[in-house]
Coordinates of C-alpha atoms and ligand atoms in Angstrom, one line a residue:
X1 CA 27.0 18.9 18.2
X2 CA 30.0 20.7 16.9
X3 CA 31.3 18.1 14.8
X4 CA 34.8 16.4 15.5
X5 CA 37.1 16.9 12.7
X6 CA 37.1 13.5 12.2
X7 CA 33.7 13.4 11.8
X8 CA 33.5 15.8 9.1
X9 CA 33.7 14.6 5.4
X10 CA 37.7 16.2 4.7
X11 CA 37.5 17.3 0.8
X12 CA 41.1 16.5 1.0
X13 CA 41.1 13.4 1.5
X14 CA 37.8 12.8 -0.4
X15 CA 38.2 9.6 -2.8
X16 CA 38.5 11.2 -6.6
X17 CA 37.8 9.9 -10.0
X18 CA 39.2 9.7 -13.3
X19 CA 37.7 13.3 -14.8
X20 CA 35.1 11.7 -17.5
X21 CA 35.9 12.7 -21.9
X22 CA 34.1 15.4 -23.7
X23 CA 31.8 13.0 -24.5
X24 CA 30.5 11.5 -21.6
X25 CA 28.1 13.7 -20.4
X26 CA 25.3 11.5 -19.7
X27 CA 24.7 10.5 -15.4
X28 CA 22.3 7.7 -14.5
X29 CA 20.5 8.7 -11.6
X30 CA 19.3 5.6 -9.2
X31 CA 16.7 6.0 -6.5
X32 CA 17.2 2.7 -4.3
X33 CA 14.0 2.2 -1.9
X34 CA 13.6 -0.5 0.4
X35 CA 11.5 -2.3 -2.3
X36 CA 12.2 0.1 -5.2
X37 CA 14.3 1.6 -8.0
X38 CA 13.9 4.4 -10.1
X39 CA 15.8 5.9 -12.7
X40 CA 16.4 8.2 -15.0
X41 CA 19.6 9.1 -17.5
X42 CA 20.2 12.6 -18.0
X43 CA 22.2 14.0 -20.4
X44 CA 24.3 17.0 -19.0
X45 CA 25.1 18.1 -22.4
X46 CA 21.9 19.5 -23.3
X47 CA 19.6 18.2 -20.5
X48 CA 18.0 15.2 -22.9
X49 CA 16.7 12.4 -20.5
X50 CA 17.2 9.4 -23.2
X51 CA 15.6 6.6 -20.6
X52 CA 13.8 6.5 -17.2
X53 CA 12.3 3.8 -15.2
X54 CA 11.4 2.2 -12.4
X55 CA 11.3 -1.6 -10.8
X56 CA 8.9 -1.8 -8.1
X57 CA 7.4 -4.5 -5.7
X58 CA 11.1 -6.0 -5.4
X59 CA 11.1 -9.4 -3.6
X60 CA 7.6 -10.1 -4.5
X61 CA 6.0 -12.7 -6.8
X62 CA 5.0 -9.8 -9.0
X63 CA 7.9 -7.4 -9.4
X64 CA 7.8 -5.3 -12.4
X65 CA 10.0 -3.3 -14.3
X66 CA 9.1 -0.5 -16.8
X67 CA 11.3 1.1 -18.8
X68 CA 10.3 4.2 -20.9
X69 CA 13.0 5.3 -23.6
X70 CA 12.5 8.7 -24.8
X71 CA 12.3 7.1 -28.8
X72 CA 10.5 4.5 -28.1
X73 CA 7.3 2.9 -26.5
X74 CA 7.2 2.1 -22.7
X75 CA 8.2 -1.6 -22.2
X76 CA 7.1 -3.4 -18.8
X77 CA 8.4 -7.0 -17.3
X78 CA 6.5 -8.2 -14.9
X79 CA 8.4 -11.3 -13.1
X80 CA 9.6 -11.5 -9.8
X81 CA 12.9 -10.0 -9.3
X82 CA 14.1 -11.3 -5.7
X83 CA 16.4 -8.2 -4.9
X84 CA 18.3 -5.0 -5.8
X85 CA 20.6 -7.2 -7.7
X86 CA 18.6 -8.9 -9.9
X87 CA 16.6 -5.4 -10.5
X88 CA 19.6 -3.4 -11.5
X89 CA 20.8 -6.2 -13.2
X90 CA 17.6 -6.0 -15.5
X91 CA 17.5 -2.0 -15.5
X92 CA 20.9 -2.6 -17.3
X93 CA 20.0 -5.2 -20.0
X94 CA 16.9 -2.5 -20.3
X95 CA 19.1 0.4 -20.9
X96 CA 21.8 -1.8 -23.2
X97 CA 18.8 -2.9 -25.9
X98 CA 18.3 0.8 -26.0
X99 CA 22.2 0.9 -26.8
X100 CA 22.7 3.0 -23.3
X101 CA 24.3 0.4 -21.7
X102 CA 26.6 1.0 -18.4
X103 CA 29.5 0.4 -20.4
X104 CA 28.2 3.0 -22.9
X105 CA 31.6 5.8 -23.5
X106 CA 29.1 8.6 -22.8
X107 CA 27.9 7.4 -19.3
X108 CA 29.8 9.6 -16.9
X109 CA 28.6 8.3 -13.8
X110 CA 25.9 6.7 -11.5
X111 CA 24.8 9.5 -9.1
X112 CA 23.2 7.9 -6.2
X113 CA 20.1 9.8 -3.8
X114 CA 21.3 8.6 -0.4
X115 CA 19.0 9.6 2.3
X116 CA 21.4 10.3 5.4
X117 CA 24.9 11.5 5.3
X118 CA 24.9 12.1 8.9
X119 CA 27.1 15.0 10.0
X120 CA 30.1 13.9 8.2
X121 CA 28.9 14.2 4.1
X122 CA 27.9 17.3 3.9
X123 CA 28.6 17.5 -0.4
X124 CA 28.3 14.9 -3.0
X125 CA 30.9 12.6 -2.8
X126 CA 32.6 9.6 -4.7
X127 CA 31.9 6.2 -3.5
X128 CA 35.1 4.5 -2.1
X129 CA 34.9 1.2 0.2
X130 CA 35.2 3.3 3.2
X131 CA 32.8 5.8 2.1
X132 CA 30.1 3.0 1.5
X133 CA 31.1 1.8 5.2
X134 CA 30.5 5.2 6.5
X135 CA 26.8 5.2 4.6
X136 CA 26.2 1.9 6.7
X137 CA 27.7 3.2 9.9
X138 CA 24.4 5.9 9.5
X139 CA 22.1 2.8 8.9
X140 CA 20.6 3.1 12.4
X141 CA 19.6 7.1 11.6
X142 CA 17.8 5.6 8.5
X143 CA 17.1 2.1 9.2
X144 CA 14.6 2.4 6.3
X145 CA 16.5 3.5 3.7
X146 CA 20.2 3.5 4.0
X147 CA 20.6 -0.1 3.8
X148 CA 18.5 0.3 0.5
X149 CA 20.7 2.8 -0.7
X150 CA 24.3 0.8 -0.2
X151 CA 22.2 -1.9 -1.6
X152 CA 22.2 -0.1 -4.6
X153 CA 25.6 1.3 -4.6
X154 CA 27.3 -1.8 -4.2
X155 CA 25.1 -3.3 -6.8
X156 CA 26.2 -0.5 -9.6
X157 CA 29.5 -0.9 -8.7
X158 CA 29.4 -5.2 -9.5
X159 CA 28.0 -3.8 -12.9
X160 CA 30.4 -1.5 -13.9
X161 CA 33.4 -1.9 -11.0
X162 CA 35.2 1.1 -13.7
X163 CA 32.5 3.1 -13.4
X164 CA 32.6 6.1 -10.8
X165 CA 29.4 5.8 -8.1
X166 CA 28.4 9.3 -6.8
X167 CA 26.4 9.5 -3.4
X168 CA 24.2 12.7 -3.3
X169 CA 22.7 13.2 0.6
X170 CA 19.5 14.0 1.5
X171 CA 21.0 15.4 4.4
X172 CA 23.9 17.6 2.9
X173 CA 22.0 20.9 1.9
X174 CA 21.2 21.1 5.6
X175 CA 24.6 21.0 7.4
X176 CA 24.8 24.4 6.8
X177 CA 22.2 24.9 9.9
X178 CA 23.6 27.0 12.5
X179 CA 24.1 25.0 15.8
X180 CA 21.3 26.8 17.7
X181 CA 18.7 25.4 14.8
X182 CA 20.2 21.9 14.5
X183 CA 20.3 21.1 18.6
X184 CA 17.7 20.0 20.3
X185 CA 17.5 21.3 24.0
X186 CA 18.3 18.2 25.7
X187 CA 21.1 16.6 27.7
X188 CA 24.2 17.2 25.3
X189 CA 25.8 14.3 26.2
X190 CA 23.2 11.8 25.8
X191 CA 22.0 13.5 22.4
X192 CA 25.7 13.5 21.4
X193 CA 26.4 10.2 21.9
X194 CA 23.8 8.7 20.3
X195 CA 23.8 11.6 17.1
X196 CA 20.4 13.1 18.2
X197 CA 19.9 16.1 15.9
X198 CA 17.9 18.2 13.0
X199 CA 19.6 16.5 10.1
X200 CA 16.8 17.9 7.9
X201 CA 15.7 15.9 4.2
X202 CA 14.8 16.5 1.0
X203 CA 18.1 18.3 0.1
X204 CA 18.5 18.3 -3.3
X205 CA 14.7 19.7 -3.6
X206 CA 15.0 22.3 -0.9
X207 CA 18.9 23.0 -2.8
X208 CA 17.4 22.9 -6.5
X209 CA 13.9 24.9 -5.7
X210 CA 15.9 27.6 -3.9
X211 CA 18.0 28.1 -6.6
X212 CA 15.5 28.4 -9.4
X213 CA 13.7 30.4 -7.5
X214 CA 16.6 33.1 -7.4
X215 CA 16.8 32.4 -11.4
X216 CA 12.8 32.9 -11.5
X217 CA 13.8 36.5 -10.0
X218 CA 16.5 36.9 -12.2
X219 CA 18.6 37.4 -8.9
X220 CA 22.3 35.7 -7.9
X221 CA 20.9 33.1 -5.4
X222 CA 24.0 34.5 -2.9
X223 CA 21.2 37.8 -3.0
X224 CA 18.3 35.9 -1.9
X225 CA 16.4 35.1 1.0
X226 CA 13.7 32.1 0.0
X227 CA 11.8 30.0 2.3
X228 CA 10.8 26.3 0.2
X229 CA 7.6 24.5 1.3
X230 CA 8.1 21.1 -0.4
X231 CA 4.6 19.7 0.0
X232 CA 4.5 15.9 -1.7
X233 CA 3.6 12.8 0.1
X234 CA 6.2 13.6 2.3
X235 CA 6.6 17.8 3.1
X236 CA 9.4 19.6 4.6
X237 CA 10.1 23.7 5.0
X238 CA 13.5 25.5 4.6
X239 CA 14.4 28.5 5.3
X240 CA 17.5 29.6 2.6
X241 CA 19.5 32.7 2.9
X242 CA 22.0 33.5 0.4
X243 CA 21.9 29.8 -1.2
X244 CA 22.1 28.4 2.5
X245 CA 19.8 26.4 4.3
X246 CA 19.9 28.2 7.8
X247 CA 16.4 26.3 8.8
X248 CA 14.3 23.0 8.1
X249 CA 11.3 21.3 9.5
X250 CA 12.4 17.6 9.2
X251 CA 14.5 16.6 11.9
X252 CA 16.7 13.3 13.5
X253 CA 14.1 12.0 11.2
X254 CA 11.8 12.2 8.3
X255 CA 8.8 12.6 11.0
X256 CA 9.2 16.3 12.4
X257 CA 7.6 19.4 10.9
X258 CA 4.2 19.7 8.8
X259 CA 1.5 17.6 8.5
X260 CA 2.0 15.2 5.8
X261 CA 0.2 12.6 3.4
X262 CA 0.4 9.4 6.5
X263 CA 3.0 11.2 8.8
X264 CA 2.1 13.5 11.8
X265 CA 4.8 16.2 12.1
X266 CA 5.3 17.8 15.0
X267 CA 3.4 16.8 18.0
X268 CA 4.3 16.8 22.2
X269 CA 6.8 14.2 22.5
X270 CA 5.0 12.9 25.6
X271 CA 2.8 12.0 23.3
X272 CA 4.6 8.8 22.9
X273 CA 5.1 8.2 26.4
X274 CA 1.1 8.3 27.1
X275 CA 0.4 6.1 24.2
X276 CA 2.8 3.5 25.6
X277 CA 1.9 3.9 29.2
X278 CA -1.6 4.7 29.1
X279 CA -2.9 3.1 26.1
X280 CA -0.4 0.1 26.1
X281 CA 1.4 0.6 22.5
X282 CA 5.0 -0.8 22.3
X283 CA 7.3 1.2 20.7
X284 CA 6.8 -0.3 16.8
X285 CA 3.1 0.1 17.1
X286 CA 4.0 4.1 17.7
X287 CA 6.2 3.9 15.3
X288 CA 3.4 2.4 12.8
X289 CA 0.9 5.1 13.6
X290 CA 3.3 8.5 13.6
X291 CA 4.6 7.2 10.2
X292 CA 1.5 5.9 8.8
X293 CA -1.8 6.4 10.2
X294 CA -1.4 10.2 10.9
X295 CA -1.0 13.1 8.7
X296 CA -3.6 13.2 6.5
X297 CA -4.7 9.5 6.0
X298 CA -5.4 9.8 9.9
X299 CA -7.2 12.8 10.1
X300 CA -9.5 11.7 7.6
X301 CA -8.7 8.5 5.9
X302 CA -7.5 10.0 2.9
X303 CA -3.6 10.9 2.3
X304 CA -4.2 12.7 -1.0
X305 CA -5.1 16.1 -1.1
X306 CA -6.9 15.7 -4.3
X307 CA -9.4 13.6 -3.0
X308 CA -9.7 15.1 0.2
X309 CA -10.7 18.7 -2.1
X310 CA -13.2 16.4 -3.7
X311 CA -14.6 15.4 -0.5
X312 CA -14.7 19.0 0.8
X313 CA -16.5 20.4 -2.8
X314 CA -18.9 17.6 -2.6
X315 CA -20.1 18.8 0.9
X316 CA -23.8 17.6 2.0
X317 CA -24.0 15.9 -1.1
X318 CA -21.2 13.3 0.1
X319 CA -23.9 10.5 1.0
X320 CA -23.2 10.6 5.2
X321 CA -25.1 14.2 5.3
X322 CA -21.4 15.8 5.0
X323 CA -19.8 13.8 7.5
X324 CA -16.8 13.2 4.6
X325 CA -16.7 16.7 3.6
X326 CA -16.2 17.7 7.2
X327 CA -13.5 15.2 8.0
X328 CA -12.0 16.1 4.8
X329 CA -11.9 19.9 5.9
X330 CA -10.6 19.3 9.3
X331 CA -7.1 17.2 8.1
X332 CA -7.1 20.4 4.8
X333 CA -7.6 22.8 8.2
X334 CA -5.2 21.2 10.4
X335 CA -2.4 20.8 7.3
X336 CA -2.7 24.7 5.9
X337 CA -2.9 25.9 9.9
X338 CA 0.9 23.6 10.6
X339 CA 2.3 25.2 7.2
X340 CA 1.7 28.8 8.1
X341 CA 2.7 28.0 11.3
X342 CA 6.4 27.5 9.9
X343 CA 5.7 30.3 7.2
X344 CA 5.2 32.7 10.3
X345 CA 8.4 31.1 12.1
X346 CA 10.9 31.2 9.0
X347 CA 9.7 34.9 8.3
X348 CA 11.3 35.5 11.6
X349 CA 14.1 33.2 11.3
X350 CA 15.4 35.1 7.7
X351 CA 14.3 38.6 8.6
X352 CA 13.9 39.3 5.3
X353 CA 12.4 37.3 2.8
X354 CA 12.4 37.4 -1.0
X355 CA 10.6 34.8 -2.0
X356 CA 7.9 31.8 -0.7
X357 CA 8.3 28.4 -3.4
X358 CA 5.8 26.2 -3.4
X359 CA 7.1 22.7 -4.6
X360 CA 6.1 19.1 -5.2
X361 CA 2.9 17.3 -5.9
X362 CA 0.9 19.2 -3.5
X363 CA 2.6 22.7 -3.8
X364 CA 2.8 22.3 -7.4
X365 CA -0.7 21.7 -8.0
X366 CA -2.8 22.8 -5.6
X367 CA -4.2 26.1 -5.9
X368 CA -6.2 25.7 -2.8
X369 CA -3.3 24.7 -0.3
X370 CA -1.3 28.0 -2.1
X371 CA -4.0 30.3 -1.7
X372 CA -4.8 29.2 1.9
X373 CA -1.3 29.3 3.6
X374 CA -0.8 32.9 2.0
X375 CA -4.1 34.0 2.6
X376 CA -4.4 37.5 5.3
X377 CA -0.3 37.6 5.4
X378 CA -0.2 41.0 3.7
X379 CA 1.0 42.2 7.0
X380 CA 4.3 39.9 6.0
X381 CA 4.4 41.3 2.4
X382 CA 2.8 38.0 1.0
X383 CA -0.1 38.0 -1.4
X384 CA -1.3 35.6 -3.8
X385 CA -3.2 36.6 -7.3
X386 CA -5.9 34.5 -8.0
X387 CA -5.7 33.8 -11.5
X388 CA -1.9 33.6 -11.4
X389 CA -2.5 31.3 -8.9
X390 CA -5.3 29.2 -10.6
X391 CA -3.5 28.7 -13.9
X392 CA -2.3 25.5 -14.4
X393 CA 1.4 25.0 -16.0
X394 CA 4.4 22.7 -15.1
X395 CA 6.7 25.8 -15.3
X396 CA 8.4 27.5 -12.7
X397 CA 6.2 30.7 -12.2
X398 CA 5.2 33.3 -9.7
X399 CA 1.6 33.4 -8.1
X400 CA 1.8 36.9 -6.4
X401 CA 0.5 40.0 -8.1
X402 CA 3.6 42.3 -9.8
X403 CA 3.5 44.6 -7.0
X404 CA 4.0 42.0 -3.9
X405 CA 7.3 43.0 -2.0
X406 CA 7.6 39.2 -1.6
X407 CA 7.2 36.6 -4.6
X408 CA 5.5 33.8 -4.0
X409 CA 6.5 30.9 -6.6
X410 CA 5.3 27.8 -8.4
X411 CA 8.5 26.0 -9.0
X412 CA 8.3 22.5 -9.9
X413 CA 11.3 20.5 -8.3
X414 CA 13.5 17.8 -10.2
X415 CA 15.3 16.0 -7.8
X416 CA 16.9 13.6 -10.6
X417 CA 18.2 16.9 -12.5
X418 CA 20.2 18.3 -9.3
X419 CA 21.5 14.8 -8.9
X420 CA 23.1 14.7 -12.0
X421 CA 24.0 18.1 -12.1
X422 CA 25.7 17.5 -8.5
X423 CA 27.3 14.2 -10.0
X424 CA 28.7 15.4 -12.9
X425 CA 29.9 18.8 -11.4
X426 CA 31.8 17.1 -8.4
X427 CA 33.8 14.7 -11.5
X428 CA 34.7 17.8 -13.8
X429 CA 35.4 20.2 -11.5
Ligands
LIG1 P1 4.9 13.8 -4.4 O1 5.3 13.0 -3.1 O2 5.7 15.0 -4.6 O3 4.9 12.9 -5.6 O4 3.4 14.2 -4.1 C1 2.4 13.3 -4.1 C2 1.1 14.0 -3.6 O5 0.8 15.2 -4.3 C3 -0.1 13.2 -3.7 O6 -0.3 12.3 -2.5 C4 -1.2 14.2 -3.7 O7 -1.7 14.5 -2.4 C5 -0.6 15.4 -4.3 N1 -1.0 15.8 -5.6 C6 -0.6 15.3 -6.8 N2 -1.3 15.9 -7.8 C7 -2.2 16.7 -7.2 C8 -3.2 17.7 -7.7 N3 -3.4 17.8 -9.0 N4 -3.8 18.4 -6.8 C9 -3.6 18.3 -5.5 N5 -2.7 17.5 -5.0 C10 -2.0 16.7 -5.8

C-alpha cells in the first residue's frame, strides 16, 4: 500500500522534547509484555548498565520482581502485583533505593520497545497523547502486545509526567521494504482496507546486528550488503543493503517466515481453511496451534534447540530405541532446511552479499544450527570454519575461514542498547 501522507509519521510535525543536560545521559529501557516488564538503565555516556530487571507473572498471586543493580546483590519481591501499574510503580521505588530514581537529573528518558508502528512510525518517536492514540489505533495488528505496550507508556508517564517517553517500533527498520516485498498478491482493496501487509519484527535486532556487522568488517554500513538470521525463541531473516532492510521473513504478523521455538512459519494458507473445515477448529483454536504447538515444540515436543541436540546426540541410547532422537532430528531437519531456504532467497534478493549474522539465543550459540545452514553453499561464497565456529565467546566474531568472499558472523544482538541509543539520539539530535 503506498502509504497516504497522512498516514505517514511527518518528522515535522513529530511531538519534540526539551533536549536533556550534559549530564543526563542515562535512558531506562522498558519492555512491557502482556504479563511482563523488563528493564534495563543504560548509561549513554560510557555504556554502564547501573540496574536491570524484570517483573513477571503480573496479575497473578505470585508476581515477582527482581532487581539486579550492577553494585549490589540481586534483590527479588515476590507478591502479587495486580497490573502494569503497580509493577512499574515497584520497578521505580526499586530503582530510587538504588538512588536511580525516575526523578534522578541524569535520567534522560524512558525509551519504550513498541511492537507495531504500523505504516505510519517508521523512526523513534516522542510520546505525545496523539501518538499514544495512534499506538492503540494499531492494537488490532498486535492484539497481543500493543495494548501492553501503551500500558506501559501511559504508566511511565503518571510516574514522571516531566519526563520524555520514547516509543522505539519493532516495525520501523522494515518500512524501508520496497512495495513489491511488503504486498502480498491479493485483492488491493480488501488488503488495503484492512492494513494487510509484511510489517516485518524484530527491528531494533535486525537494525543493531546489521550494523555491527559492518563495524565487525570494519566497513561503513552504507557499503554493505548483510542478510541477519535472528534465531531466538522467536526467528526472523533480513535482508540489509546499504543499512536498509529491503527484505524480512515476519509478516502482517509475528507468524510468517522460519520455523520457530512454538510457531510454524510459513505454511499454505489453505492450511487454515482445511483445519477449520475439515477437521472442525474455530478460528482461536488455529490460532493456538500456529502460535504455539508448531515450530519446534510441535514437531517434537521440545521448543529448545538445546535439548532437542541432546535428544539427537543421545540417539539409540534415548530409552524408546531412538524414537526421541529421531523426532528431535526431524523438527532440527525441518528448522535448518526453512533457514537456507531464505538464505538461498535473500542471496538473490541483495545480489551481492557481504556478510551472513547469525544472532540470538539460537544463532549465538549454536554451532550446529551455524554449521548446518552454511554447510555445501560454497557455490554462494559461504563457508564456515569449524573451530572458528566451535569456539565459544559472547563477542561479535566471524565463523568463516579468512579467505571466504562472504563473512559469516557471530554477533550477539542487544536490543536494550539500540533502544537507548535510538532514545537518546532522537532527544539530542
Ligand atoms: P532468545 O529468544 O533469543 O532468548 O532465544 C531463546 C532460545 O535460544 C532458547 O529457546 C534456545 O532454543 C536457544 N538457546 C539458548 N542457549 C542455547 C545454547 N547454548 N545452545 C543452543 N540453543 C540455545
Amino acid at each position: 500500500m503506498t502509504p497516504q501522507p497522512d498516514e505517514r509519521h511527518d518528522p515535522g510535525t513529530a511531538p519534540t522534547a526539551p533536549v536533556p543536560g550534559p549530564d543526563a545521559t542515562r535512558v531506562l529501557v522498558l519492555n512491557s509484555g502482556s504479563s511482563s516488564v523488563k528493564y534495563q538503565l543504560i548509561d549513554m555516556a560510557d555504556g554502564s548498565r547501573p540496574a536491570a530487571g524484570i517483573v513477571e507473572r503480573i496479575g497473578e498471586d505470585a508476581s515477582s520482581l527482581r532487581h539486579v543493580p550492577a553494585d549490589g546483590e540481586p534483590r527479588e519481591t515476590v507478591r502479587r502485583f495486580t497490573d502494569h501499574g503497580e509493577a512499574l510503580s515497584a520497578v521505580a521505588e526499586e530503582l530510587a533505593a538504588d538512588g536511580l530514581g525516575l526523578d534522578s537529573p541524569r535520567l534522560a528518558a524512558i525509551g519504550h520497545r513498541v511492537v507495531h508502528g504500523g505504516q505510519r512510525f517508521t523512526a523513534p518517536t516522542v510520546v505525545d497523547d496523539e501518538v499514544l492514540a495512534e499506538v492503540e489505533r494499531l492494537v488490532p495488528l498486535a492484539p497481543l502486545h500493543n495494548p501492553a505496550n501503551v500500558t506501559g507508556i501511559r504508566t511511565a508517564r503518571k510516574l514522571n509526567p516531566g519526563l520524555p517517553q520514547v516509543a522505539v517500533f519493532d516495525t520501523a527498520f522494515h518500512t524501508t521494504v520496497p512495495e513489491h516485498a511488503a504486498r502480498y498478491a491479493i485483492d488491493v482493496e480488501t488488503a488495503d482496507t484492512h492494513r494487510v501487509r509484511r510489517y516485518g519484527f524484530h527491528g531494533t535486532s535486525h537494525a543493531y546486528v546489521s550494523r555491527r556487522t559492518a563495524e565487525l568488517l570494519g566497513r561503513d554500513p552504507a557499503d554493505v550488503n548483510v542478510i541477519v538470521l535472528h534465531l531466538g525463541n522467536g526467528a526472523s531473516a533480513s535482508a540489509v543493503a546499504g543499512g536498509r532492510c529491503v527484505e524480512t521473513s515476519m509478516g502482517l504478523t509475528p507468524l510468517e517466515g522460519l520455523v520457530m521455538g512454538t510457531r510454524s512459519g510459513d505454511l499454505d494458507p489453505a492450511v487454515i481453511l482445511h483445519l477449520h473445515r475439515v477437521a472442525g477448529m474455530d478460528m482461536d483454536a488455529v490460532d493456538e496451534l500456529l502460535n504455539k504447538r508448531s515450530g519446534l515444540v510441535g514437531l517434537c515436543g521440545d521448543n529448545d534447540m538445546r535439548e532437542i541436540r541432546r535428544r539427537i546426540d543421545a540417539g539409540e541410547d534415548d530409552g524408546h530405541d531412538g524414537a526421541d532422537a529421531r523426532r528431535a532430528q526431524l523438527a532440527f531437519d525441518v528448522y535448518v532446511h526453512r533457514l537456507r531456504k531464505y538464505l538461498g532467497a535473500y542471496v538473490a534478493v541483495l545480489g551481492r552479499v557481504d556478510a551472513v549474522a547469525f544472532t540470538a539465543g539460537v544463532g549465538e550459540n549454536s554451532a550446529e544450527v551455524r554449521a548446518a545452514a552454511i554447510a555445501g553453499l560454497e557455490v554462494l561464497g559461504l563457508e564456515i570454519c569449524p573451530d572458528r565456529n566451535a569456539e565459544r565467546s559472547r563477542e561479535a566474531r566471524l565463523v568463516s575461514p579468512e579467505y571466504a568472499r562472504t563473512a559469516v558472523a557471530v554477533v550477539p544482538t542487544d536490543e536494550e542498547l539500540e533502544i537507548a541509543a535510538q532514545t537518546y539520539r532522537l532527544l539530542t539530535g
